[in-house]
Amino acid sequence: MIFHCQSGNRTRNNEARLVAAAAPAEVKIVDGGIDAWRKAGLSMVEDKTQPLPLMRQVQIAAGVLILLGVVLGYSVSSAFFLLSAFVGAGLTLAGMTGFCGMARLLAVMPWNRR
């Protein structure tokens, strides 16, 4: 069984758990992750039909909501600034606790359920 991630750090940090989960299969970890594989010029097949990684979706959604709250706050009503504050509070909570409500919500969206 081969495990990989973007840079190799998360896979290496979870190596013992991955080995235990894959037992009795032999486990291989790609050192340096997909980044090192790509840098070495090894062949890759990229599936462009897959959705963006979940954290990129969170970053896009949070950025759009914050920007929308600021624009609407200046142009329509100052109450829209609360939208930006709500998203900022959610990001702070996610950073402090590891729980990201927006990621949980996006994970169940139709484009992420294949």
PDB file of C-alpha atoms in Angstrom:
ATOM      1  CA  MET A   1       0.000   0.000   0.000  1.00  0.00           C
ATOM      2  CA  ILE A   2       1.398   3.423  -0.937  1.00  0.00           C
ATOM      3  CA  PHE A   3       0.548   6.541   1.060  1.00  0.00           C
ATOM      4  CA  HIS A   4       1.224  10.107  -0.024  1.00  0.00           C
ATOM      5  CA  CYS A   5       0.198  13.670   0.591  1.00  0.00           C
ATOM      6  CA  GLN A   6       1.190  16.975  -0.969  1.00  0.00           C
ATOM      7  CA  SER A   7       4.517  17.495   0.842  1.00  0.00           C
ATOM      8  CA  GLY A   8       4.944  14.208   2.727  1.00  0.00           C
ATOM      9  CA  ASN A   9       4.696  15.757   6.195  1.00  0.00           C
ATOM     10  CA  ARG A  10       1.216  14.562   7.158  1.00  0.00           C
ATOM     11  CA  THR A  11       1.916  11.067   5.880  1.00  0.00           C
ATOM     12  CA  ARG A  12       5.214  10.860   7.791  1.00  0.00           C
ATOM     13  CA  ASN A  13       3.557  12.227  10.966  1.00  0.00           C
ATOM     14  CA  ASN A  14       0.905   9.513  10.771  1.00  0.00           C
ATOM     15  CA  GLU A  15       3.182   6.686   9.666  1.00  0.00           C
ATOM     16  CA  ALA A  16       2.542   4.434  12.688  1.00  0.00           C
ATOM     17  CA  ARG A  17      -1.230   4.763  12.308  1.00  0.00           C
ATOM     18  CA  LEU A  18      -1.061   4.091   8.565  1.00  0.00           C
ATOM     19  CA  VAL A  19       1.113   0.993   9.050  1.00  0.00           C
ATOM     20  CA  ALA A  20      -1.302  -0.323  11.690  1.00  0.00           C
ATOM     21  CA  ALA A  21      -4.331   0.381   9.501  1.00  0.00           C
ATOM     22  CA  ALA A  22      -2.821  -1.285   6.430  1.00  0.00           C
ATOM     23  CA  ALA A  23      -1.516  -4.400   8.215  1.00  0.00           C
ATOM     24  CA  PRO A  24      -0.639  -6.984   7.030  1.00  0.00           C
ATOM     25  CA  ALA A  25       0.097  -5.155   3.746  1.00  0.00           C
ATOM     26  CA  GLU A  26       3.546  -3.710   3.165  1.00  0.00           C
ATOM     27  CA  VAL A  27       3.480   0.087   3.475  1.00  0.00           C
ATOM     28  CA  LYS A  28       5.465   2.537   1.370  1.00  0.00           C
ATOM     29  CA  ILE A  29       5.486   6.285   1.962  1.00  0.00           C
ATOM     30  CA  VAL A  30       6.436   8.709  -0.801  1.00  0.00           C
ATOM     31  CA  ASP A  31       9.199  10.850   0.767  1.00  0.00           C
ATOM     32  CA  GLY A  32       8.568  14.498  -0.011  1.00  0.00           C
ATOM     33  CA  GLY A  33       5.055  13.692  -1.205  1.00  0.00           C
ATOM     34  CA  ILE A  34       3.561  14.582  -4.543  1.00  0.00           C
ATOM     35  CA  ASP A  35       5.695  17.743  -4.674  1.00  0.00           C
ATOM     36  CA  ALA A  36       8.930  15.685  -4.668  1.00  0.00           C
ATOM     37  CA  TRP A  37       7.469  13.199  -7.166  1.00  0.00           C
ATOM     38  CA  ARG A  38       6.607  16.037  -9.550  1.00  0.00           C
ATOM     39  CA  LYS A  39      10.008  17.746  -9.012  1.00  0.00           C
ATOM     40  CA  ALA A  40      11.790  14.479  -9.863  1.00  0.00           C
ATOM     41  CA  GLY A  41      10.025  14.498 -13.238  1.00  0.00           C
ATOM     42  CA  LEU A  42       8.211  11.219 -12.629  1.00  0.00           C
ATOM     43  CA  SER A  43       5.036  10.548 -14.568  1.00  0.00           C
ATOM     44  CA  MET A  44       1.732  11.653 -13.148  1.00  0.00           C
ATOM     45  CA  VAL A  45      -1.866  11.331 -14.162  1.00  0.00           C
ATOM     46  CA  GLU A  46      -4.038  14.160 -12.910  1.00  0.00           C
ATOM     47  CA  ASP A  47      -7.793  13.740 -12.830  1.00  0.00           C
ATOM     48  CA  LYS A  48      -9.119  17.203 -13.688  1.00  0.00           C
ATOM     49  CA  THR A  49     -12.699  16.062 -13.054  1.00  0.00           C
ATOM     50  CA  GLN A  50     -12.091  15.863  -9.300  1.00  0.00           C
ATOM     51  CA  PRO A  51     -13.234  18.783  -7.149  1.00  0.00           C
ATOM     52  CA  LEU A  52     -10.742  21.196  -5.612  1.00  0.00           C
ATOM     53  CA  PRO A  53      -9.236  20.059  -2.302  1.00  0.00           C
ATOM     54  CA  LEU A  54     -11.609  20.812   0.569  1.00  0.00           C
ATOM     55  CA  MET A  55      -9.348  23.353   2.275  1.00  0.00           C
ATOM     56  CA  ARG A  56      -9.020  25.334  -0.961  1.00  0.00           C
ATOM     57  CA  GLN A  57     -12.814  25.358  -1.167  1.00  0.00           C
ATOM     58  CA  VAL A  58     -12.934  26.680   2.404  1.00  0.00           C
ATOM     59  CA  GLN A  59     -10.404  29.405   1.579  1.00  0.00           C
ATOM     60  CA  ILE A  60     -12.355  30.463  -1.520  1.00  0.00           C
ATOM     61  CA  ALA A  61     -15.708  30.471   0.285  1.00  0.00           C
ATOM     62  CA  ALA A  62     -14.343  32.354   3.314  1.00  0.00           C
ATOM     63  CA  GLY A  63     -12.623  34.919   1.107  1.00  0.00           C
ATOM     64  CA  VAL A  64     -15.734  35.509  -0.989  1.00  0.00           C
ATOM     65  CA  LEU A  65     -17.978  35.826   2.083  1.00  0.00           C
ATOM     66  CA  ILE A  66     -15.617  38.268   3.806  1.00  0.00           C
ATOM     67  CA  LEU A  67     -15.249  40.361   0.657  1.00  0.00           C
ATOM     68  CA  LEU A  68     -19.022  40.300   0.109  1.00  0.00           C
ATOM     69  CA  GLY A  69     -19.626  41.410   3.708  1.00  0.00           C
ATOM     70  CA  VAL A  70     -17.226  44.341   3.322  1.00  0.00           C
ATOM     71  CA  VAL A  71     -18.594  45.457  -0.056  1.00  0.00           C
ATOM     72  CA  LEU A  72     -22.216  45.192   1.086  1.00  0.00           C
ATOM     73  CA  GLY A  73     -21.340  46.792   4.420  1.00  0.00           C
ATOM     74  CA  TYR A  74     -20.008  49.889   2.674  1.00  0.00           C
ATOM     75  CA  SER A  75     -22.579  50.047  -0.115  1.00  0.00           C
ATOM     76  CA  VAL A  76     -25.862  48.741   1.347  1.00  0.00           C
ATOM     77  CA  SER A  77     -25.959  48.547   5.129  1.00  0.00           C
ATOM     78  CA  SER A  78     -23.356  48.416   7.861  1.00  0.00           C
ATOM     79  CA  ALA A  79     -25.150  45.314   9.193  1.00  0.00           C
ATOM     80  CA  PHE A  80     -23.448  43.307   6.416  1.00  0.00           C
ATOM     81  CA  PHE A  81     -20.121  43.771   8.216  1.00  0.00           C
ATOM     82  CA  LEU A  82     -21.462  41.103  10.599  1.00  0.00           C
ATOM     83  CA  LEU A  83     -21.088  38.560   7.779  1.00  0.00           C
ATOM     84  CA  SER A  84     -17.354  39.243   7.653  1.00  0.00           C
ATOM     85  CA  ALA A  85     -17.162  39.094  11.459  1.00  0.00           C
ATOM     86  CA  PHE A  86     -19.024  35.762  11.503  1.00  0.00           C
ATOM     87  CA  VAL A  87     -16.648  34.211   8.959  1.00  0.00           C
ATOM     88  CA  GLY A  88     -13.626  35.600  10.824  1.00  0.00           C
ATOM     89  CA  ALA A  89     -14.923  34.113  14.087  1.00  0.00           C
ATOM     90  CA  GLY A  90     -15.437  30.767  12.353  1.00  0.00           C
ATOM     91  CA  LEU A  91     -11.889  30.774  10.998  1.00  0.00           C
ATOM     92  CA  THR A  92     -10.533  31.648  14.438  1.00  0.00           C
ATOM     93  CA  LEU A  93     -12.534  28.813  16.024  1.00  0.00           C
ATOM     94  CA  ALA A  94     -11.309  26.401  13.348  1.00  0.00           C
ATOM     95  CA  GLY A  95      -7.700  27.381  14.000  1.00  0.00           C
ATOM     96  CA  MET A  96      -8.050  27.016  17.761  1.00  0.00           C
ATOM     97  CA  THR A  97     -10.063  23.796  17.905  1.00  0.00           C
ATOM     98  CA  GLY A  98      -9.455  21.984  14.627  1.00  0.00           C
ATOM     99  CA  PHE A  99     -13.217  21.966  13.946  1.00  0.00           C
ATOM    100  CA  CYS A 100     -14.177  23.744  10.722  1.00  0.00           C
ATOM    101  CA  GLY A 101     -17.912  24.012  10.240  1.00  0.00           C
ATOM    102  CA  MET A 102     -17.499  25.366   6.721  1.00  0.00           C
ATOM    103  CA  ALA A 103     -15.384  22.339   5.745  1.00  0.00           C
ATOM    104  CA  ARG A 104     -18.046  20.021   7.156  1.00  0.00           C
ATOM    105  CA  LEU A 105     -20.711  21.861   5.177  1.00  0.00           C
ATOM    106  CA  LEU A 106     -18.716  21.866   1.946  1.00  0.00           C
ATOM    107  CA  ALA A 107     -17.881  18.167   2.324  1.00  0.00           C
ATOM    108  CA  VAL A 108     -21.549  17.221   1.890  1.00  0.00           C
ATOM    109  CA  MET A 109     -22.104  19.401  -1.172  1.00  0.00           C
ATOM    110  CA  PRO A 110     -23.038  17.482  -4.350  1.00  0.00           C
ATOM    111  CA  TRP A 111     -19.748  18.230  -6.153  1.00  0.00           C
ATOM    112  CA  ASN A 112     -17.816  16.619  -3.269  1.00  0.00           C
ATOM    113  CA  ARG A 113     -19.959  13.468  -3.049  1.00  0.00           C
ATOM    114  CA  ARG A 114     -18.727  11.023  -5.665  1.00  0.00           C
TER     115      ARG A 114
END
